Coordinates of C-alpha atoms and ligand atoms in Angstrom, one line a residue:
Chain A
M1 CA -25.4 -13.3 1.6
L2 CA -22.7 -13.8 3.9
F3 CA -20.8 -10.9 2.9
Q4 CA -23.9 -9.1 2.8
Q5 CA -24.9 -9.6 6.7
I6 CA -21.6 -8.5 8.0
F7 CA -21.6 -5.5 5.9
D8 CA -25.4 -5.0 6.9
G9 CA -24.0 -5.4 10.3
L10 CA -20.7 -3.3 10.1
T11 CA -22.7 -0.4 8.9
L12 CA -25.4 -0.6 12.0
G13 CA -22.8 -1.2 14.4
M14 CA -20.8 2.3 13.2
V15 CA -23.9 4.1 14.0
Y16 CA -24.5 2.3 17.2
A17 CA -20.6 3.2 18.3
L18 CA -21.2 6.7 17.1
I19 CA -24.0 7.0 19.8
A20 CA -22.2 4.9 22.2
V21 CA -19.5 7.2 22.5
G22 CA -21.9 9.6 23.8
Y23 CA -22.8 7.4 26.7
S24 CA -18.9 7.0 26.9
L25 CA -17.7 10.1 26.9
V26 CA -20.4 11.7 29.3
F27 CA -19.9 8.6 32.2
G28 CA -15.9 9.2 31.3
I29 CA -16.0 12.7 32.8
L30 CA -19.1 12.6 35.3
R31 CA -19.1 8.4 36.1
L32 CA -22.9 9.1 35.0
V33 CA -24.7 7.0 32.6
N34 CA -26.5 9.6 31.1
F35 CA -30.2 8.2 30.1
S36 CA -31.7 11.3 28.0
H37 CA -28.8 10.2 25.6
G38 CA -31.5 8.2 23.2
S39 CA -33.9 11.3 23.1
V40 CA -30.9 13.2 22.3
Y41 CA -30.5 11.4 19.2
A42 CA -34.1 11.3 18.3
F43 CA -34.0 15.2 19.0
G44 CA -30.9 14.7 15.9
A45 CA -33.1 12.8 13.6
H46 CA -35.7 15.7 14.0
I47 CA -33.5 18.7 13.2
A48 CA -32.7 16.5 9.9
L49 CA -36.0 16.0 9.3
V50 CA -36.7 20.2 9.4
V51 CA -33.9 21.1 7.3
A52 CA -33.6 18.3 4.9
V53 CA -37.8 17.3 4.5
S54 CA -39.5 20.6 5.3
M55 CA -36.9 23.5 4.3
Q56 CA -35.4 21.0 1.3
W57 CA -31.8 22.4 2.1
G58 CA -30.3 19.2 1.4
I59 CA -28.6 16.5 3.6
F60 CA -25.5 18.0 4.2
P61 CA -26.9 21.7 5.7
A62 CA -29.4 19.3 7.7
L63 CA -26.2 17.5 9.5
V64 CA -24.5 19.8 10.0
I65 CA -27.7 22.1 11.5
S66 CA -28.3 19.2 13.1
I67 CA -25.0 18.7 15.0
I68 CA -24.8 22.2 16.3
F69 CA -28.4 22.3 17.7
T70 CA -28.3 19.1 19.2
G71 CA -24.8 19.7 20.4
L72 CA -26.3 22.6 22.3
L73 CA -29.4 20.7 23.6
G74 CA -26.5 18.4 25.1
I75 CA -25.0 21.7 26.8
M76 CA -28.6 22.8 28.0
I77 CA -29.3 19.2 29.6
D78 CA -25.9 19.5 31.9
K79 CA -26.6 23.3 32.8
I80 CA -30.2 23.0 33.7
S81 CA -30.5 19.3 35.3
L82 CA -27.3 18.0 35.8
K83 CA -25.1 21.2 37.2
P84 CA -27.2 22.5 40.1
L85 CA -27.1 18.5 41.3
R86 CA -23.5 18.3 41.0
E87 CA -23.1 21.5 43.0
K88 CA -25.2 20.5 45.7
K89 CA -23.4 17.2 45.8
S90 CA -26.0 15.5 45.5
K91 CA -26.2 11.4 45.1
P92 CA -25.5 10.0 41.9
I93 CA -28.9 8.0 41.7
A94 CA -30.4 11.7 42.0
A95 CA -28.8 12.4 38.5
L96 CA -29.5 9.1 37.0
I97 CA -33.0 9.9 37.6
T98 CA -32.9 13.3 36.2
T99 CA -31.4 12.0 33.2
I100 CA -34.6 9.4 33.0
G101 CA -36.8 12.2 33.3
V102 CA -35.0 14.6 30.7
S103 CA -35.3 11.9 28.2
Y104 CA -39.0 11.7 28.7
I105 CA -39.3 15.7 28.7
I106 CA -37.9 15.7 25.1
Q107 CA -39.5 12.9 23.8
N108 CA -43.1 14.5 24.6
L109 CA -41.8 17.9 23.4
L110 CA -40.8 15.9 20.1
M111 CA -44.4 14.6 20.2
I112 CA -46.5 17.6 20.8
I113 CA -44.2 19.4 17.8
F114 CA -44.1 16.8 15.5
G115 CA -46.8 14.4 16.2
S116 CA -46.2 10.9 17.4
H117 CA -46.8 9.3 13.8
S118 CA -44.2 8.2 11.5
K119 CA -42.3 10.8 9.1
W120 CA -40.8 10.1 6.1
F121 CA -37.1 11.0 5.8
P122 CA -35.2 10.9 2.2
K123 CA -32.5 8.1 1.6
I124 CA -29.1 9.6 2.0
F125 CA -26.1 9.0 -0.2
D126 CA -28.4 7.0 -3.0
Y127 CA -25.8 6.8 -5.9
G128 CA -26.8 2.9 -6.7
I129 CA -25.3 -0.1 -6.2
I130 CA -21.2 0.2 -6.1
K131 CA -19.2 -2.9 -7.9
L132 CA -15.8 -4.3 -6.4
G133 CA -15.0 -7.2 -8.2
D134 CA -17.9 -9.6 -7.2
I135 CA -18.9 -7.8 -4.2
S136 CA -22.0 -5.3 -4.6
I137 CA -22.5 -2.9 -2.2
N138 CA -25.2 -0.4 -1.3
S139 CA -24.1 3.1 -1.7
T140 CA -26.1 4.2 1.3
Q141 CA -24.5 2.2 3.5
L142 CA -20.8 2.5 2.5
F143 CA -21.1 6.1 2.7
I144 CA -22.8 5.8 6.4
F145 CA -20.1 3.2 7.3
L146 CA -17.3 6.0 6.1
V147 CA -19.0 8.7 7.9
S148 CA -19.2 7.1 10.7
L149 CA -15.6 5.8 10.8
L150 CA -14.6 9.5 9.9
L151 CA -16.0 11.2 12.7
L152 CA -15.1 8.7 15.3
V153 CA -11.4 8.8 14.1
F154 CA -11.7 12.7 14.1
L155 CA -13.5 12.4 17.9
T156 CA -10.5 10.2 18.9
I157 CA -8.1 13.0 17.6
I158 CA -9.6 15.8 19.8
I159 CA -9.5 13.5 22.8
Q160 CA -5.5 12.2 22.3
K161 CA -4.2 15.3 20.4
T162 CA -5.8 18.6 20.8
K163 CA -5.3 20.6 24.2
I164 CA -9.4 20.2 24.9
G165 CA -8.8 16.8 24.6
L166 CA -5.9 16.5 27.2
A167 CA -8.1 18.8 29.9
M168 CA -10.9 16.1 29.1
R169 CA -8.5 13.5 30.2
A170 CA -7.3 15.4 33.2
V171 CA -10.8 15.7 34.3
E172 CA -11.7 12.2 33.9
Q173 CA -8.6 10.8 35.4
N174 CA -8.7 13.1 38.8
P175 CA -11.1 16.2 38.6
K176 CA -9.6 17.8 41.9
A177 CA -6.0 18.0 40.3
A178 CA -7.8 19.2 36.8
H179 CA -9.0 22.5 38.8
L180 CA -5.8 23.0 40.3
M181 CA -3.9 22.9 36.6
G182 CA -6.5 25.9 36.2
I183 CA -8.9 23.7 33.8
N184 CA -12.2 25.3 33.6
V185 CA -13.6 22.2 34.4
N186 CA -17.3 23.3 33.9
Y187 CA -16.3 24.4 30.6
I188 CA -14.9 21.2 29.6
I189 CA -18.0 19.1 30.7
S190 CA -20.5 21.4 28.8
F191 CA -17.7 20.5 25.9
T192 CA -18.5 17.0 26.6
F193 CA -21.6 17.2 26.2
F194 CA -21.8 19.3 23.2
L195 CA -19.7 16.4 21.5
G196 CA -22.1 13.7 22.7
G197 CA -24.9 15.5 21.1
A198 CA -23.6 16.4 18.2
S199 CA -22.3 12.7 17.5
A200 CA -25.9 11.7 18.8
A201 CA -27.1 14.0 16.1
I202 CA -24.8 12.5 13.5
A203 CA -25.8 9.2 14.2
G204 CA -29.8 9.9 14.0
T205 CA -29.3 11.2 10.7
L206 CA -27.3 8.9 9.1
I207 CA -30.2 6.3 10.7
S208 CA -33.1 8.0 9.2
G209 CA -31.3 8.3 5.9
Y210 CA -31.0 4.4 6.3
Y211 CA -34.4 3.2 7.5
Q212 CA -36.4 6.2 5.8
V213 CA -38.4 6.9 9.0
V214 CA -38.5 9.4 12.1
Y215 CA -40.4 9.3 15.0
P216 CA -40.0 10.9 18.6
N217 CA -39.4 7.4 20.9
M218 CA -37.2 6.2 18.0
G219 CA -34.1 6.7 20.5
F220 CA -35.8 4.5 22.8
I221 CA -33.8 1.2 21.0
A222 CA -31.6 2.7 19.5
G223 CA -30.3 4.4 23.0
L224 CA -30.5 1.0 24.9
K225 CA -28.9 -0.6 22.2
A226 CA -25.9 1.7 22.4
F227 CA -25.8 1.8 25.8
S228 CA -25.2 -1.9 25.4
A229 CA -22.3 -1.4 23.2
A230 CA -21.2 1.2 25.4
V231 CA -21.1 -1.4 28.2
L232 CA -19.8 -4.3 26.3
G233 CA -16.7 -2.1 25.2
G234 CA -16.1 -0.8 28.8
I235 CA -17.9 2.5 29.3
G236 CA -15.5 5.4 29.4
V237 CA -13.4 3.8 26.3
L238 CA -13.9 5.2 23.5
Y239 CA -12.4 2.7 20.9
G240 CA -14.5 -0.1 23.4
S241 CA -17.3 1.9 22.4
V242 CA -16.5 1.7 18.4
I243 CA -16.1 -2.5 19.2
G244 CA -19.0 -2.9 21.3
G245 CA -21.1 -1.0 18.8
L246 CA -19.7 -3.2 16.0
V247 CA -20.5 -6.4 17.9
V248 CA -23.7 -5.4 18.6
G249 CA -24.5 -4.3 15.4
L250 CA -23.0 -7.8 13.7
S251 CA -25.3 -9.9 16.1
E252 CA -28.2 -8.1 15.4
S253 CA -27.3 -8.5 11.8
F254 CA -27.2 -12.0 12.1
A255 CA -29.9 -12.6 14.4
V256 CA -32.1 -11.2 12.0
S257 CA -30.3 -13.1 8.5
Y258 CA -31.1 -16.7 10.7
F259 CA -34.0 -15.8 13.3
G260 CA -36.1 -13.7 11.8
G261 CA -36.6 -9.8 12.3
G262 CA -38.8 -10.6 15.4
Y263 CA -35.1 -10.8 17.3
R264 CA -34.1 -7.7 16.0
D265 CA -33.9 -5.6 19.3
A266 CA -33.4 -8.8 21.5
V267 CA -30.1 -9.6 20.6
A268 CA -28.3 -6.4 22.4
F269 CA -30.0 -7.0 25.3
V270 CA -28.9 -10.7 25.5
I271 CA -25.5 -9.4 25.0
L272 CA -25.8 -6.5 27.5
I273 CA -26.9 -9.1 30.5
L274 CA -24.4 -11.5 29.5
V275 CA -21.8 -9.0 29.7
L276 CA -23.0 -7.5 33.1
I277 CA -23.0 -11.0 34.7
I278 CA -19.7 -12.1 33.1
R279 CA -17.8 -9.2 32.3
P280 CA -19.1 -5.8 34.3
K281 CA -16.0 -4.0 33.2
G282 CA -16.4 -4.7 29.4
I283 CA -14.2 -5.9 27.1
F284 CA -11.4 -3.2 27.4
G285 CA -13.4 -1.2 30.4
K286 CA -11.3 -0.2 33.8
K287 CA -14.2 0.9 35.5
E288 CA -17.7 -0.7 36.6
I289 CA -21.1 0.2 35.8
T290 CA -22.2 0.0 39.2
K291 CA -20.4 3.1 40.5
V292 CA -23.8 4.8 38.3
Chain B
M1 CA 1.1 39.1 48.6
L2 CA -1.7 36.7 50.6
K3 CA -4.0 37.7 53.2
I4 CA -6.8 35.9 54.9
E5 CA -9.0 37.6 57.5
N6 CA -11.2 35.5 59.7
L7 CA -12.2 32.5 57.5
H8 CA -14.8 29.9 58.3
T9 CA -15.3 26.8 56.4
Y10 CA -18.0 23.9 56.7
Y11 CA -18.0 20.3 55.5
G12 CA -21.7 20.2 56.1
N13 CA -22.2 20.6 59.7
I14 CA -18.3 20.3 60.8
H15 CA -17.0 23.7 61.1
A16 CA -13.8 23.2 60.0
L17 CA -12.3 26.4 60.1
K18 CA -13.4 29.2 62.6
G19 CA -11.7 32.4 61.6
I20 CA -8.4 31.8 60.2
N21 CA -6.0 34.9 59.8
L22 CA -2.7 34.6 57.9
E23 CA -0.8 36.5 56.0
V24 CA 2.5 35.5 53.6
E25 CA 4.6 38.5 51.9
Q26 CA 6.6 38.2 49.0
G27 CA 9.6 36.2 49.0
E28 CA 9.1 34.3 52.2
I29 CA 8.7 31.1 52.8
V30 CA 5.7 30.7 55.6
T31 CA 4.9 27.4 56.9
L32 CA 1.9 26.2 58.7
I33 CA 1.9 23.8 60.8
G34 CA -0.7 21.6 63.6
S35 CA -1.8 18.1 64.2
N36 CA -3.8 16.0 62.3
G37 CA -7.2 17.6 61.8
A38 CA -6.3 20.8 62.3
G39 CA -7.5 22.6 59.6
K40 CA -4.3 23.0 57.3
T41 CA -5.4 21.3 54.2
T42 CA -8.9 23.0 54.6
T43 CA -7.1 26.2 54.8
L44 CA -5.2 26.0 51.4
G45 CA -8.3 24.1 49.7
T46 CA -10.6 27.2 50.5
M47 CA -7.5 29.9 49.6
T48 CA -7.6 28.1 46.4
G49 CA -11.2 27.8 45.5
L50 CA -11.8 24.3 46.0
L51 CA -13.7 25.1 49.2
K52 CA -16.4 27.3 49.6
A53 CA -15.8 29.6 52.6
T54 CA -19.1 30.8 54.4
E55 CA -17.1 34.0 55.9
G56 CA -14.2 35.7 55.7
K57 CA -11.8 36.7 53.2
V58 CA -8.7 36.1 51.1
F59 CA -6.7 38.7 49.5
Y60 CA -4.1 37.9 46.7
E61 CA -2.0 41.1 45.3
G62 CA -4.8 43.3 46.8
T63 CA -7.6 41.8 45.1
D64 CA -10.7 39.9 46.9
I65 CA -10.2 36.3 45.5
T66 CA -12.7 34.9 47.8
N67 CA -14.7 31.7 46.6
R68 CA -13.4 32.2 42.7
P69 CA -13.6 29.4 41.1
P70 CA -9.9 27.6 41.0
Y71 CA -8.9 28.4 37.6
E72 CA -8.9 31.9 38.3
I73 CA -7.4 31.6 40.7
V74 CA -4.6 29.7 39.3
K75 CA -4.3 31.7 36.4
M76 CA -3.6 34.9 39.0
G77 CA -0.2 33.1 40.1
M78 CA -1.2 30.5 43.0
S79 CA -0.7 27.0 42.5
L80 CA -1.3 24.1 45.0
S81 CA 0.4 21.0 45.2
P82 CA -2.1 18.8 47.4
E83 CA -2.2 16.7 50.1
G84 CA -2.1 13.3 48.8
R85 CA -0.3 14.1 45.2
E86 CA -3.5 13.9 43.1
V87 CA -1.1 13.3 39.7
F88 CA -3.3 12.0 36.6
P89 CA -2.8 8.3 37.1
Q90 CA -3.2 6.9 33.2
M91 CA -1.1 10.1 31.9
S92 CA 3.0 9.8 31.4
V93 CA 5.3 12.1 33.6
E94 CA 5.8 14.3 30.6
E95 CA 2.0 14.6 30.1
N96 CA 1.4 15.4 33.7
L97 CA 3.8 18.3 33.5
K98 CA 2.5 19.5 30.3
L99 CA -0.6 20.0 32.3
G100 CA 0.6 22.0 34.9
A101 CA 1.4 24.6 32.1
F102 CA -1.9 24.1 30.7
I103 CA -2.9 28.0 31.4
R104 CA 0.2 29.2 29.5
N105 CA 1.1 29.8 25.8
D106 CA 4.2 31.1 25.8
K107 CA 6.1 28.3 24.3
E108 CA 9.5 29.2 25.3
G109 CA 8.5 30.0 28.8
I110 CA 7.4 26.3 28.9
E111 CA 10.1 25.1 27.4
E112 CA 12.7 26.4 30.3
S113 CA 10.1 25.5 32.8
F114 CA 10.3 22.0 31.6
K115 CA 14.0 22.4 32.2
R116 CA 14.1 23.7 35.2
V117 CA 11.4 21.1 36.6
Y118 CA 14.0 18.4 35.3
D119 CA 17.1 19.9 36.9
L120 CA 15.1 20.0 39.9
F121 CA 14.5 16.4 39.8
P122 CA 16.3 14.5 37.0
R123 CA 14.3 11.4 38.6
L124 CA 11.7 12.6 36.3
L125 CA 13.9 13.1 33.3
E126 CA 14.9 9.6 33.4
R127 CA 10.9 8.4 33.6
K128 CA 9.3 11.2 31.6
K129 CA 7.4 8.3 29.2
Q130 CA 6.6 6.4 32.5
T131 CA 3.1 6.4 33.4
A132 CA 2.4 8.4 36.9
S133 CA 0.6 5.4 38.8
T134 CA 3.7 3.2 38.2
L135 CA 5.7 5.6 39.9
S136 CA 7.0 5.3 43.5
G137 CA 5.3 7.5 46.1
G138 CA 8.2 9.7 46.3
E139 CA 8.5 10.1 42.7
Q140 CA 4.8 10.8 42.2
Q141 CA 5.2 13.5 45.1
M142 CA 7.8 14.8 42.6
L143 CA 5.8 14.9 40.1
A144 CA 3.4 16.9 42.0
I145 CA 5.7 19.8 43.1
G146 CA 6.9 19.4 40.0
R147 CA 3.8 19.8 38.0
S148 CA 2.8 22.8 40.3
L149 CA 6.2 24.9 39.3
M150 CA 5.1 24.3 35.5
T151 CA 2.1 26.8 36.2
S152 CA 4.8 29.1 36.9
P153 CA 3.2 30.4 40.4
K154 CA 4.4 33.0 42.3
L155 CA 3.1 31.9 45.5
L156 CA 3.7 28.2 45.6
L157 CA 1.2 26.2 48.0
L158 CA 2.8 22.7 49.3
D159 CA 0.8 20.3 51.3
E160 CA 3.1 18.0 53.2
P161 CA 5.4 17.6 50.4
S162 CA 7.4 15.5 52.7
L163 CA 4.8 12.8 53.9
G164 CA 5.8 9.6 53.3
L165 CA 9.1 10.1 52.0
S166 CA 12.2 8.3 52.7
P167 CA 14.6 10.6 55.5
N168 CA 17.2 11.5 52.4
L169 CA 14.0 12.3 49.9
V170 CA 13.0 14.9 52.8
L171 CA 16.0 16.0 52.8
L172 CA 15.7 16.9 49.4
I173 CA 12.6 18.2 49.2
F174 CA 13.5 20.8 51.8
D175 CA 16.6 21.8 49.7
L176 CA 14.5 22.1 47.0
I177 CA 12.0 24.2 48.6
K178 CA 14.8 26.7 49.6
S179 CA 16.2 27.0 46.3
I180 CA 12.7 28.1 44.9
K181 CA 12.6 30.2 47.2
E182 CA 16.1 32.0 45.9
Q183 CA 14.6 31.6 42.4
G184 CA 11.6 33.8 43.5
T185 CA 8.9 32.1 44.5
T186 CA 6.9 32.4 47.7
V187 CA 6.3 29.0 49.8
L188 CA 3.2 28.7 51.7
L189 CA 4.4 25.2 53.5
V190 CA 2.2 22.6 55.2
E191 CA 3.8 20.5 57.2
Q192 CA 3.9 17.8 60.0
N193 CA 7.4 17.8 60.3
A194 CA 7.2 21.0 61.8
N195 CA 11.0 20.9 62.6
M196 CA 12.2 20.7 59.3
A197 CA 9.6 23.0 58.3
L198 CA 10.9 25.8 61.2
S199 CA 14.0 25.1 60.3
I200 CA 13.6 26.5 56.4
A201 CA 11.3 29.1 57.5
D202 CA 10.5 32.8 57.9
R203 CA 7.9 32.6 59.8
G204 CA 5.1 29.9 60.9
Y205 CA 1.5 29.6 62.2
V206 CA 0.5 27.0 64.3
I207 CA -3.3 25.6 63.8
E208 CA -5.4 24.0 66.3
T209 CA -9.0 22.7 65.5
G210 CA -9.7 25.6 62.9
K211 CA -7.7 28.3 64.7
V212 CA -4.3 30.0 64.4
I213 CA -3.2 29.8 68.2
I214 CA 0.9 30.7 67.6
K215 CA 2.2 32.9 65.1
G216 CA 5.8 34.2 65.1
N217 CA 9.2 34.1 63.4
A218 CA 10.2 30.6 62.5
K219 CA 13.6 31.1 64.8
D220 CA 12.1 32.1 68.1
M221 CA 9.5 29.6 67.5
L222 CA 12.0 26.8 67.0
K223 CA 13.4 27.5 70.3
D224 CA 9.8 28.2 72.2
E225 CA 9.6 25.3 74.9
N226 CA 5.4 25.0 74.3
I227 CA 6.0 24.3 70.5
K228 CA 8.7 22.3 71.3
K229 CA 6.5 20.2 73.6
A230 CA 3.5 20.1 71.6
Y231 CA 5.0 20.0 68.0
L232 CA 8.4 19.1 67.3
G233 CA 8.4 15.7 69.5
S234 CA 11.7 15.1 71.5
L235 CA 14.2 17.0 69.4
Ligands
ATP301 N1 -14.3 15.8 53.2 C1 -14.5 16.0 54.6 N2 -15.7 16.0 54.9 C2 -16.1 16.3 56.3 N3 -15.1 16.8 57.2 C3 -14.0 16.8 56.6 C4 -13.5 16.5 55.3 N4 -11.8 16.8 55.1 C5 -11.5 17.5 56.5 N5 -12.5 17.0 57.5 C6 -12.5 17.6 58.9 O1 -12.3 19.2 58.8 C7 -11.5 19.4 59.7 C8 -10.0 19.6 58.8 O2 -9.0 18.4 58.5 P1 -8.3 19.2 57.2 O3 -7.9 18.2 56.3 O4 -7.9 20.4 56.8 O5 -6.8 18.6 58.3 P2 -5.5 19.0 58.4 O6 -4.6 19.8 59.2 O7 -5.1 18.7 57.0 O8 -4.8 17.4 58.8 P3 -3.7 16.3 58.4 O9 -2.6 16.8 58.9 O10 -4.1 14.8 59.1 O11 -3.8 16.4 56.7 C9 -11.0 17.7 60.4 O12 -11.8 17.8 61.6 C10 -11.4 17.2 59.4 O13 -12.0 15.6 60.4
MG302 MG1 -4.3 17.6 55.3

């Protein structure tokens, strides 16, 4: 029982971490909380729905195609709505409000195209129960956990070990100097939005395959939980998002077992509020959220 | 090599450059002096694409580069070591230098540049694993200059490289600028320390409130009574 709760929590937590890194990456580079990210996640789930259910191509093509389209959506959001604001040197609050607006535009488009009702999504990685000694593990959860972990490691390698990752860190630490090093800063920002969108697409597909439903405003609560996770870990810090995601996932799992399903969504916000009061920088953070 | 014609730049409503004209020939050290707020940093910023010119032109090796993005200008061989160092604070000395070579793919050439920079600044070699934000001001200045050299520039722009350095280090930096020139890099040097700057420069410009008010041969400018009074202090 205890093991099951922990494992439920870790699985959810890894998926929240995948969404949270999207907030973190964009915040790191633009000092902007991208509130459209939850809707981007929902968009990713709907692309996977089209590929896996309508076209019956299977889950792996669904993942890949969703990554590409959702990544491109991320780039478009920046190019169409945020870049013009940057170039006009608008106040940060303008960009923040824009991302909220973009969020509703995406959600409404999804409603128009797919309808607002919940749609069935196939269970993914369903290979039954895996037994490890006395412990039995649900294969869907195990694979969700492993795929998320793999992707988070992959992202970390990109950021820490590759040339484009070096450029991302340079833009994050000093955009002016990054320009002077010959880095095409707009390209790096686009790439960052692509990575954020791609991670959200993966998270959206995995969660859809876990709960087996997809609906246009599925990103609202998931987005806010992941945002809490990002803030908890210290927004802008990648491993902070992972730890934050795990804490939010575990708390949610325990709250559901001990207090009932009604408390599922409340925990993340209790955590968010506590963090903002006690340690606004988050556990590992260097920057405060107040910069917007 | 570089030619600036009637350059105008605004910060919002503030008219910071009011028609700057300036030229740098291959192989020279040219210095740009002037009091605080004259527009020296703004001139360098506009040349390198960090700021937008509203009027006028910048030519580099015969090409019009006015308002091109900074990354294109850096690739053409013009590199700015900015005012206030602007290092990447959470990166090591080595990573900062590596970013200087971001636009380059010639592995051997990059190795050579590392060697050149470490030869010029042995201090950076000793501290290559140290985080840039924990370096002293002078060390950060060396890092900023070193990082610019890593781009392998044909034209190096230095914005107040001696600012905040001890007298010894100032001497070292000026010696270094001479040796950078001798190694074939053209230098445009912005300085508060007009005396030192003119003594190593070939030519000089004085700018005041966004305009060039005096230009000439550096040796003559050093002797000029008006310049002496206004910019060279009691020296
Ligand atoms: N970001 C800015 N916003 C508004 N005005 C600015 C900005 N940067 C510079 N200025 C103004 O433009 C003018 C030129 O500034 P600039 O920095 O080019 O001077 P400078 O010659 O480099 O001076 P210093 O020797 O003090 O570095 C000044 O009047 C300054 O107040
Ligand atoms: Mg200046």
